[in-house]
PDB file of C-alpha atoms in Angstrom:
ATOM      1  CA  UNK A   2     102.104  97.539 166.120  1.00 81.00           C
ATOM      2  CA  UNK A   3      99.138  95.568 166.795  1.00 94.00           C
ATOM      3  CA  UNK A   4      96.991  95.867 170.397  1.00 96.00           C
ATOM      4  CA  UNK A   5      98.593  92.498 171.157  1.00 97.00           C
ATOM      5  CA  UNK A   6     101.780  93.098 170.195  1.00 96.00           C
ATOM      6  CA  UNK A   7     101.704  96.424 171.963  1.00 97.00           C
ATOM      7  CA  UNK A   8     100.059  94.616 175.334  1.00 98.00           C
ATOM      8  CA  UNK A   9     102.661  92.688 175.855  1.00 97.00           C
ATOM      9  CA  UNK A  10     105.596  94.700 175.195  1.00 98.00           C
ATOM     10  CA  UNK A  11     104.042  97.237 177.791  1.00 98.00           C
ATOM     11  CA  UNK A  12     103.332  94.222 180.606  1.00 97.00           C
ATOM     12  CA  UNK A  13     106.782  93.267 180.344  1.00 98.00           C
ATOM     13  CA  UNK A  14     108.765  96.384 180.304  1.00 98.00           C
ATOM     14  CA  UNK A  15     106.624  97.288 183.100  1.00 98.00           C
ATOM     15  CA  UNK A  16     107.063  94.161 185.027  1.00 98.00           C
ATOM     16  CA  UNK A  17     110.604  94.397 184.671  1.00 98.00           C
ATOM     17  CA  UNK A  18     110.663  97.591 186.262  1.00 98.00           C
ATOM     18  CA  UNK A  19     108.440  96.691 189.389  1.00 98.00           C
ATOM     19  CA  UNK A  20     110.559  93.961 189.729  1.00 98.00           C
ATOM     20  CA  UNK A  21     113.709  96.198 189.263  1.00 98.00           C
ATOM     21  CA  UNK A  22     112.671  97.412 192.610  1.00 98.00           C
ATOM     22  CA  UNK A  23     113.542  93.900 194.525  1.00 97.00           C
ATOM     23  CA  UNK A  24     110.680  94.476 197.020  1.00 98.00           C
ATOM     24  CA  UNK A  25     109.811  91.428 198.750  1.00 98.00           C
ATOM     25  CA  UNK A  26     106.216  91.432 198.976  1.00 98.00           C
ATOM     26  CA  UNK A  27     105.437  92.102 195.664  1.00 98.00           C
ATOM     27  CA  UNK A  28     107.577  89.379 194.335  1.00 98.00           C
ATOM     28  CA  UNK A  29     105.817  87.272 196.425  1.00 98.00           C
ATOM     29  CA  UNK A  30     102.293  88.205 195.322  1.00 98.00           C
ATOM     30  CA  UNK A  31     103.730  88.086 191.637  1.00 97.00           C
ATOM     31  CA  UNK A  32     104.664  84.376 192.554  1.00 98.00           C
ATOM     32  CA  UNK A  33     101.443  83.382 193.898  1.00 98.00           C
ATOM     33  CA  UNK A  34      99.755  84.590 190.805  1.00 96.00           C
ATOM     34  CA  UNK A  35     101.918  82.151 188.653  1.00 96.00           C
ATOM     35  CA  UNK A  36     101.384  79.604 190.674  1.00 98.00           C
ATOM     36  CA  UNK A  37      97.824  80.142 191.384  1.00 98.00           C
ATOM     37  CA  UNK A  38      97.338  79.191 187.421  1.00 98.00           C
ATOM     38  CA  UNK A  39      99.572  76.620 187.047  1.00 98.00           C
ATOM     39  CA  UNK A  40      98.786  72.865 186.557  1.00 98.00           C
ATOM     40  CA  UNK A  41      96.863  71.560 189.664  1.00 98.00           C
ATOM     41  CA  UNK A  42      93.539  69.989 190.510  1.00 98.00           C
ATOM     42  CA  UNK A  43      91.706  71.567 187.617  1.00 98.00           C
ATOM     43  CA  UNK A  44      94.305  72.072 184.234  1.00 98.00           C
ATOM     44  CA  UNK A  45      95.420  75.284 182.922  1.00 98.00           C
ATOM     45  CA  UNK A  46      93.332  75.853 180.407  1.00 98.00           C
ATOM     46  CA  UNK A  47      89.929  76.156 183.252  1.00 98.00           C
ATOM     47  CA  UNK A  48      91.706  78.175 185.064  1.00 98.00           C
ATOM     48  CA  UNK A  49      92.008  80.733 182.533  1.00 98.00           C
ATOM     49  CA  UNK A  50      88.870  80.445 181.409  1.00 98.00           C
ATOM     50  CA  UNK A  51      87.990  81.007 185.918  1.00 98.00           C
ATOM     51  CA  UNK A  52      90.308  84.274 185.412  1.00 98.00           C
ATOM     52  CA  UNK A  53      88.683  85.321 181.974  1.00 98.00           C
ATOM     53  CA  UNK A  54      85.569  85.533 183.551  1.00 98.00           C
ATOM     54  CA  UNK A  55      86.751  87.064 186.837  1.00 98.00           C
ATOM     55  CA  UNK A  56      88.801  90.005 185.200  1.00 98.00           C
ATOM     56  CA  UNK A  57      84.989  90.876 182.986  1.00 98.00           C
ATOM     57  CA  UNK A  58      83.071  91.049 185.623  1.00 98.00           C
ATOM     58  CA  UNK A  59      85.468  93.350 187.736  1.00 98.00           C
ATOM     59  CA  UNK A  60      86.140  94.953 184.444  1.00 98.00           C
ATOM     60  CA  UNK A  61      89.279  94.879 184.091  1.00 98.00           C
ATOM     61  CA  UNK A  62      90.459  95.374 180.061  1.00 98.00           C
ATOM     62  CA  UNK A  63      94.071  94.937 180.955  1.00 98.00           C
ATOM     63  CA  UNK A  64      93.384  91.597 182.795  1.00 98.00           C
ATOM     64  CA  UNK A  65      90.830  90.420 179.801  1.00 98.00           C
ATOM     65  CA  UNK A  66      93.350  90.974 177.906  1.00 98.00           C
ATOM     66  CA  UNK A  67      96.096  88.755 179.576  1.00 98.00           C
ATOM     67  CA  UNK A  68      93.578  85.874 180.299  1.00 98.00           C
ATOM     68  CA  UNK A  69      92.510  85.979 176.734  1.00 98.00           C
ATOM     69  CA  UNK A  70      96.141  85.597 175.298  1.00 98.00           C
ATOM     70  CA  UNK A  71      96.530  82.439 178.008  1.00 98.00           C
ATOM     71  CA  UNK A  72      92.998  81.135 176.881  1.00 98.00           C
ATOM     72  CA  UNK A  73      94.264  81.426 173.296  1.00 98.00           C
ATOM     73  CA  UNK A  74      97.229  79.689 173.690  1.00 98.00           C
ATOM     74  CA  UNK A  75      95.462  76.896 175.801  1.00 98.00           C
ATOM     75  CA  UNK A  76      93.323  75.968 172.867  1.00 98.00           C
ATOM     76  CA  UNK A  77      90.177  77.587 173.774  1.00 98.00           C
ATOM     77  CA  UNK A  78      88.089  77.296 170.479  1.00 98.00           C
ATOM     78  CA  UNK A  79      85.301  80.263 169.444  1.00 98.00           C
ATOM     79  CA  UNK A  80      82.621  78.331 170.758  1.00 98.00           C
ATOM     80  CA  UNK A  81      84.030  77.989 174.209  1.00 98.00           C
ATOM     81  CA  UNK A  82      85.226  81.437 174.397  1.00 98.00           C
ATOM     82  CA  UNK A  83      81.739  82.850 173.887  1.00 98.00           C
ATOM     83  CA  UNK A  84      80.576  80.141 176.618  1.00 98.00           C
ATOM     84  CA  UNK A  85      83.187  82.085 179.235  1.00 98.00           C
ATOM     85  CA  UNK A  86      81.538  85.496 177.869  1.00 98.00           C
ATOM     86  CA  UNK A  87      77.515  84.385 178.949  1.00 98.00           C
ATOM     87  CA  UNK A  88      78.826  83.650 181.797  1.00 98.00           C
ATOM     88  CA  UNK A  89      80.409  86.782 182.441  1.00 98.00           C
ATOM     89  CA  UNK A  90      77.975  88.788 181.394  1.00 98.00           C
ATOM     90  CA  UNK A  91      75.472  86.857 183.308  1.00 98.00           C
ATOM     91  CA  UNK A  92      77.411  87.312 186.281  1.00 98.00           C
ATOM     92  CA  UNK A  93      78.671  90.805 185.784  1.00 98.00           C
ATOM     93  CA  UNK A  94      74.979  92.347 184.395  1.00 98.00           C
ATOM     94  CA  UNK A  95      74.846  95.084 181.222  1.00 98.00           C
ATOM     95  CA  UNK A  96      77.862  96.967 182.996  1.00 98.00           C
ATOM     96  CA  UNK A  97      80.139  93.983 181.946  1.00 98.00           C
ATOM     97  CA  UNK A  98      78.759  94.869 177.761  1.00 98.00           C
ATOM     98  CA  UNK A  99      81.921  97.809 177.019  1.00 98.00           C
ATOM     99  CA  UNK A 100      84.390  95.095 178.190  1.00 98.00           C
ATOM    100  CA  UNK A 101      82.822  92.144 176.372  1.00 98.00           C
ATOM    101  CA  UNK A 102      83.035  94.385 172.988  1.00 98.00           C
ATOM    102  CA  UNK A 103      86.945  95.069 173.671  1.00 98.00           C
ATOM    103  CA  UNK A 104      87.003  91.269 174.470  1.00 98.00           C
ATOM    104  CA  UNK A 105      85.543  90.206 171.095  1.00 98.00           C
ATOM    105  CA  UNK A 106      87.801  92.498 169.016  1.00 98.00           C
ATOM    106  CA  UNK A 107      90.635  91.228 171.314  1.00 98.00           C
ATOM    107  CA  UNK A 108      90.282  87.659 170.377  1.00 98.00           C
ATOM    108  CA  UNK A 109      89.580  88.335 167.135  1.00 98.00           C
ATOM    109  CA  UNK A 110      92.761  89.639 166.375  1.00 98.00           C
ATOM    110  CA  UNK A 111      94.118  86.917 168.779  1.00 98.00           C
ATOM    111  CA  UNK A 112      93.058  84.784 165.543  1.00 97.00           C
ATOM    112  CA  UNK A 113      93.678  86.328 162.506  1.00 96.00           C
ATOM    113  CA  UNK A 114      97.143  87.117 163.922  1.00 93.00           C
ATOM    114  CA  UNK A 115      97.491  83.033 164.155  1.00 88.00           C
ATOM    115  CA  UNK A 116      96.296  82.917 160.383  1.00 88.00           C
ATOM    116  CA  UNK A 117      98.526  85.732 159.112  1.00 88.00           C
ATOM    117  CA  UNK A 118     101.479  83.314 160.772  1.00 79.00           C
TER     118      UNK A 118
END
């Protein structure tokens, strides 16, 4: 199983489960979170790229992750990608480096899992 493959069949099990648990407050936060990135005053696709760079600099792989697969799927090309990375690691400092490395190999199987299709 592939890291992507094996991403997102952990996020959703898990997901599942918290919501399994009907608690109101977290269903709520969940919500605001999808709506936070849906269509709005600035499209999709930038605000992926806003939560790419957010999720670096706080370091977060699992959240890299996620934002990466959304960037992906909004069309975000190489050269644009690498655009939200300077400006994480600009933002973030050296600390951000570790993260950026898991973020290249990340999106580079992002891609050659869309060619092996």
């Amino acid at each position: 199983m592939s890291q992507i493959e094996e991403f997102n069949a952990y996020r959703s099990r898990m997901n599942e489960r918290i919501m399994s648990y009907d608690n109101k407050v977290i269903k709520r936060f969940f919500n605001l979170d999808t709506n936070t990135y849906a269509e709005g005053a600035l499209d999709v696709k930038t605000k992926e790229m806003l939560g790419l760079v957010a999720s670096m600099v706080l370091r977060c792989d699992d959240c890299i992750k996620y934002h990466l697969g959304k960037c992906f799927e909004e069309g975000v090309n190489d050269e644009q990608i690498f655009e939200v990375f300077s400006i994480a690691n600009l933002v973030g400092g050296s600390i951000v480096i570790p993260h950026f490395r898991r973020a290249v190999e990340y999106w580079e199987e992002l891609r050659a899992q869309e060619s092996a299709s």
